Amino acid sequence: MAKITGITQTTKNPFLNMYELDRETKTGQKGTYYVASRAKDQEGLKLKTRKNTPDGVIIYSLYGEARDRVVLVRQYRYSIDDYIYEFPAGLVEPGEDFREAAVREMKEETGLTFAPLSVDAAYEKPAFTTIGMTDESCATVYGTAEGRISGEFMEDSEEIEVVLADRQEVKRILKEENVAIMCAYMLMHFLHDENPFDFLKEI
């Protein structure tokens, strides 16, 4: 089995840091591996804590009583210098329950009021986002949203358009637009399942 022989933190930023890992492969070859992490220091890295606590939340929300629209955000991202369709999402603050974080983030990004569903723990267990380059994990929170779209609580650094997409618009988005992979899979459920929450049945 491969092993890590040393860790060097190379940045000191508030939301994302880089770490160099001295590593040996399973055959003993030495080298360096680079990891981005939300951890503020190396003691917070998941390879150190061995705990998969969610760094953030992703919010899969249907809108209104008919549940025939899904809440999306069309957001500018520096990494691609372009817009991409995503679910509302954000970081979990220290000591904050991730479901409470989902309610807060939905309000901040969209102005909508979010009501989380109670689901089997398997469905909201934190999952890793891009494990080849980061130890970041996010919990998915499911529920419904209501109210009026507003940018009142949005930060200046956020460039977000809120989209309440019906099935026709979801089909267009999947065909024509940049879409985050975690969002794309859920949109496929929304597109094809008569009840988009059917897959959340207890297991």
Short mmCIF file of C-alpha atoms in Angstrom, two decimals:
data_model
loop_
_atom_site.label_atom_id
_atom_site.label_comp_id
_atom_site.label_asym_id
_atom_site.label_seq_id
_atom_site.Cartn_x
_atom_site.Cartn_y
_atom_site.Cartn_z
CA MET A 1 0.00 0.00 0.00
CA ALA A 2 1.19 3.53 -0.77
CA LYS A 3 2.12 5.75 2.16
CA ILE A 4 2.59 9.42 3.02
CA THR A 5 5.93 10.28 4.60
CA GLY A 6 5.60 14.05 5.03
CA ILE A 7 3.23 17.01 4.64
CA THR A 8 4.09 20.64 3.81
CA GLN A 9 1.46 23.39 3.78
CA THR A 10 2.31 25.82 0.97
CA THR A 11 -0.47 28.43 1.35
CA LYS A 12 -2.30 30.14 4.19
CA ASN A 13 -5.68 31.19 2.83
CA PRO A 14 -9.06 31.46 4.62
CA PHE A 15 -11.08 29.11 2.35
CA LEU A 16 -8.68 26.88 0.40
CA ASN A 17 -5.08 25.77 0.91
CA MET A 18 -2.47 23.72 -0.92
CA TYR A 19 -0.46 20.89 0.62
CA GLU A 20 2.53 18.98 -0.74
CA LEU A 21 2.60 15.34 0.31
CA ASP A 22 5.85 13.39 0.27
CA ARG A 23 4.72 9.93 -0.75
CA GLU A 24 5.91 6.47 -1.60
CA THR A 25 4.10 4.21 -4.06
CA LYS A 26 3.28 0.59 -3.30
CA THR A 27 6.63 -0.37 -4.89
CA GLY A 28 8.62 2.21 -2.89
CA GLN A 29 8.99 4.92 -5.54
CA LYS A 30 9.26 8.36 -3.90
CA GLY A 31 7.55 11.47 -5.19
CA THR A 32 5.26 14.40 -4.42
CA TYR A 33 1.47 14.60 -4.54
CA TYR A 34 -0.45 17.88 -4.38
CA VAL A 35 -3.73 18.29 -2.48
CA ALA A 36 -6.08 21.25 -2.17
CA SER A 37 -8.12 21.36 1.03
CA ARG A 38 -10.54 23.50 3.00
CA ALA A 39 -8.39 22.66 6.05
CA LYS A 40 -6.69 25.70 7.58
CA ASP A 41 -3.70 23.61 8.74
CA GLN A 42 -2.41 20.09 8.21
CA GLU A 43 -4.02 18.81 11.42
CA GLY A 44 -7.40 19.52 9.82
CA LEU A 45 -6.70 17.41 6.73
CA LYS A 46 -8.98 14.40 6.46
CA LEU A 47 -5.93 12.18 6.01
CA LYS A 48 -5.03 13.27 9.55
CA THR A 49 -8.45 13.39 11.24
CA ARG A 50 -9.78 10.25 9.52
CA LYS A 51 -13.21 11.87 9.80
CA ASN A 52 -15.41 12.67 6.84
CA THR A 53 -17.14 15.78 8.14
CA PRO A 54 -18.80 17.88 5.41
CA ASP A 55 -16.97 21.00 4.32
CA GLY A 56 -20.04 22.14 2.47
CA VAL A 57 -23.60 21.42 1.40
CA ILE A 58 -25.28 20.98 -1.96
CA ILE A 59 -29.01 21.72 -1.99
CA TYR A 60 -31.38 19.73 -4.22
CA SER A 61 -34.62 21.63 -3.91
CA LEU A 62 -37.93 21.52 -5.75
CA TYR A 63 -39.92 24.72 -5.89
CA GLY A 64 -43.52 25.31 -4.88
CA GLU A 65 -46.46 23.04 -4.11
CA ALA A 66 -46.47 21.36 -7.54
CA ARG A 67 -42.76 20.46 -7.21
CA ASP A 68 -42.47 20.85 -10.98
CA ARG A 69 -39.45 23.16 -10.95
CA VAL A 70 -35.97 22.72 -9.52
CA VAL A 71 -33.92 25.51 -7.94
CA LEU A 72 -30.67 26.16 -9.81
CA VAL A 73 -28.10 28.92 -9.82
CA ARG A 74 -26.29 30.10 -12.93
CA GLN A 75 -23.01 31.30 -11.46
CA TYR A 76 -19.81 32.85 -12.77
CA ARG A 77 -16.75 30.78 -11.81
CA TYR A 78 -13.19 32.07 -12.14
CA SER A 79 -11.80 28.57 -12.75
CA ILE A 80 -13.45 28.45 -16.20
CA ASP A 81 -14.00 32.20 -16.75
CA ASP A 82 -17.58 31.39 -17.62
CA TYR A 83 -20.99 30.65 -16.18
CA ILE A 84 -22.04 27.21 -14.96
CA TYR A 85 -25.33 25.77 -13.71
CA GLU A 86 -25.17 24.40 -10.17
CA PHE A 87 -27.37 23.73 -7.20
CA PRO A 88 -27.32 26.33 -4.44
CA ALA A 89 -24.42 25.38 -2.20
CA GLY A 90 -21.99 26.70 0.36
CA LEU A 91 -19.61 26.00 3.19
CA VAL A 92 -20.64 24.67 6.59
CA GLU A 93 -19.50 27.00 9.35
CA PRO A 94 -17.64 25.57 12.39
CA GLY A 95 -20.13 23.95 14.77
CA GLU A 96 -23.02 24.37 12.33
CA ASP A 97 -25.33 21.47 11.48
CA PHE A 98 -25.16 20.90 7.73
CA ARG A 99 -28.97 20.99 7.34
CA GLU A 100 -29.01 24.40 9.04
CA ALA A 101 -26.22 25.44 6.68
CA ALA A 102 -28.44 24.45 3.75
CA VAL A 103 -31.28 26.65 5.01
CA ARG A 104 -28.89 29.56 5.51
CA GLU A 105 -27.15 29.16 2.14
CA MET A 106 -30.44 28.91 0.23
CA LYS A 107 -31.59 32.17 1.80
CA GLU A 108 -28.26 33.90 1.12
CA GLU A 109 -27.94 32.79 -2.50
CA THR A 110 -31.56 32.90 -3.65
CA GLY A 111 -33.73 34.67 -1.05
CA LEU A 112 -35.93 31.54 -0.91
CA THR A 113 -37.00 29.72 2.26
CA PHE A 114 -35.84 26.10 2.28
CA ALA A 115 -37.49 23.21 4.16
CA PRO A 116 -35.23 20.12 4.32
CA LEU A 117 -36.70 16.64 3.97
CA SER A 118 -35.95 13.89 6.46
CA VAL A 119 -34.18 11.15 4.49
CA ASP A 120 -32.20 7.97 5.11
CA ALA A 121 -28.71 8.85 6.38
CA ALA A 122 -27.17 7.09 3.37
CA TYR A 123 -28.47 9.83 1.07
CA GLU A 124 -27.01 12.77 2.95
CA LYS A 125 -23.73 11.21 4.05
CA PRO A 126 -20.90 13.52 2.89
CA ALA A 127 -19.40 12.50 -0.45
CA PHE A 128 -16.08 13.59 -1.92
CA THR A 129 -16.26 16.10 -4.74
CA THR A 130 -13.02 15.70 -6.76
CA ILE A 131 -10.89 13.21 -4.86
CA GLY A 132 -7.99 13.32 -7.32
CA MET A 133 -7.11 16.84 -6.20
CA THR A 134 -8.93 17.64 -2.96
CA ASP A 135 -10.21 16.09 0.27
CA GLU A 136 -13.30 18.33 0.18
CA SER A 137 -16.59 16.57 0.87
CA CYS A 138 -20.15 17.86 0.77
CA ALA A 139 -23.45 16.63 2.16
CA THR A 140 -26.48 16.79 -0.11
CA VAL A 141 -29.62 18.17 1.50
CA TYR A 142 -33.00 17.57 -0.15
CA GLY A 143 -36.17 19.57 0.27
CA THR A 144 -38.55 22.19 -1.03
CA ALA A 145 -38.29 25.94 -1.38
CA GLU A 146 -40.83 28.71 -1.47
CA GLY A 147 -40.95 32.48 -1.47
CA ARG A 148 -39.67 35.22 -3.73
CA ILE A 149 -36.26 35.26 -5.40
CA SER A 150 -34.04 37.99 -3.99
CA GLY A 151 -30.38 39.00 -4.12
CA GLU A 152 -30.64 40.90 -0.83
CA PHE A 153 -28.37 38.51 1.08
CA MET A 154 -25.88 37.79 -1.70
CA GLU A 155 -22.20 38.64 -1.18
CA ASP A 156 -20.48 41.08 -3.54
CA SER A 157 -18.10 38.32 -4.67
CA GLU A 158 -21.03 36.19 -5.88
CA GLU A 159 -22.37 36.62 -9.40
CA ILE A 160 -25.50 34.47 -9.37
CA GLU A 161 -28.71 34.25 -11.37
CA VAL A 162 -31.40 32.11 -9.74
CA VAL A 163 -33.23 29.79 -12.15
CA LEU A 164 -36.46 27.91 -11.37
CA ALA A 165 -36.19 25.32 -14.13
CA ASP A 166 -39.02 23.12 -15.39
CA ARG A 167 -38.32 19.86 -17.24
CA GLN A 168 -38.03 21.54 -20.65
CA GLU A 169 -35.47 23.99 -19.35
CA VAL A 170 -33.56 21.23 -17.54
CA LYS A 171 -33.39 19.28 -20.82
CA ARG A 172 -31.98 22.36 -22.57
CA ILE A 173 -29.46 23.03 -19.80
CA LEU A 174 -28.13 19.47 -19.89
CA LYS A 175 -27.72 19.65 -23.66
CA GLU A 176 -26.34 23.16 -24.07
CA GLU A 177 -24.81 24.58 -20.89
CA ASN A 178 -21.91 24.06 -18.49
CA VAL A 179 -23.25 21.97 -15.60
CA ALA A 180 -21.56 20.84 -12.37
CA ILE A 181 -21.43 17.04 -12.31
CA MET A 182 -23.10 16.76 -8.90
CA CYS A 183 -25.97 18.81 -10.26
CA ALA A 184 -26.17 16.97 -13.59
CA TYR A 185 -26.91 13.56 -12.07
CA MET A 186 -29.76 14.94 -9.97
CA LEU A 187 -31.19 16.81 -12.93
CA MET A 188 -31.41 13.49 -14.77
CA HIS A 189 -33.61 12.19 -11.92
CA PHE A 190 -35.72 15.34 -12.11
CA LEU A 191 -36.08 14.94 -15.85
CA HIS A 192 -37.15 11.29 -15.91
CA ASP A 193 -38.75 10.41 -12.55
CA GLU A 194 -42.46 11.13 -12.18
CA ASN A 195 -41.75 12.00 -8.56
CA PRO A 196 -38.20 13.45 -8.44
CA PHE A 197 -37.81 12.37 -4.80
CA ASP A 198 -38.70 8.70 -5.45
CA PHE A 199 -35.06 7.65 -5.30
CA LEU A 200 -34.92 8.79 -1.65
CA LYS A 201 -36.96 5.83 -0.42
CA GLU A 202 -35.45 4.08 2.59
CA ILE A 203 -32.77 1.50 1.90
#
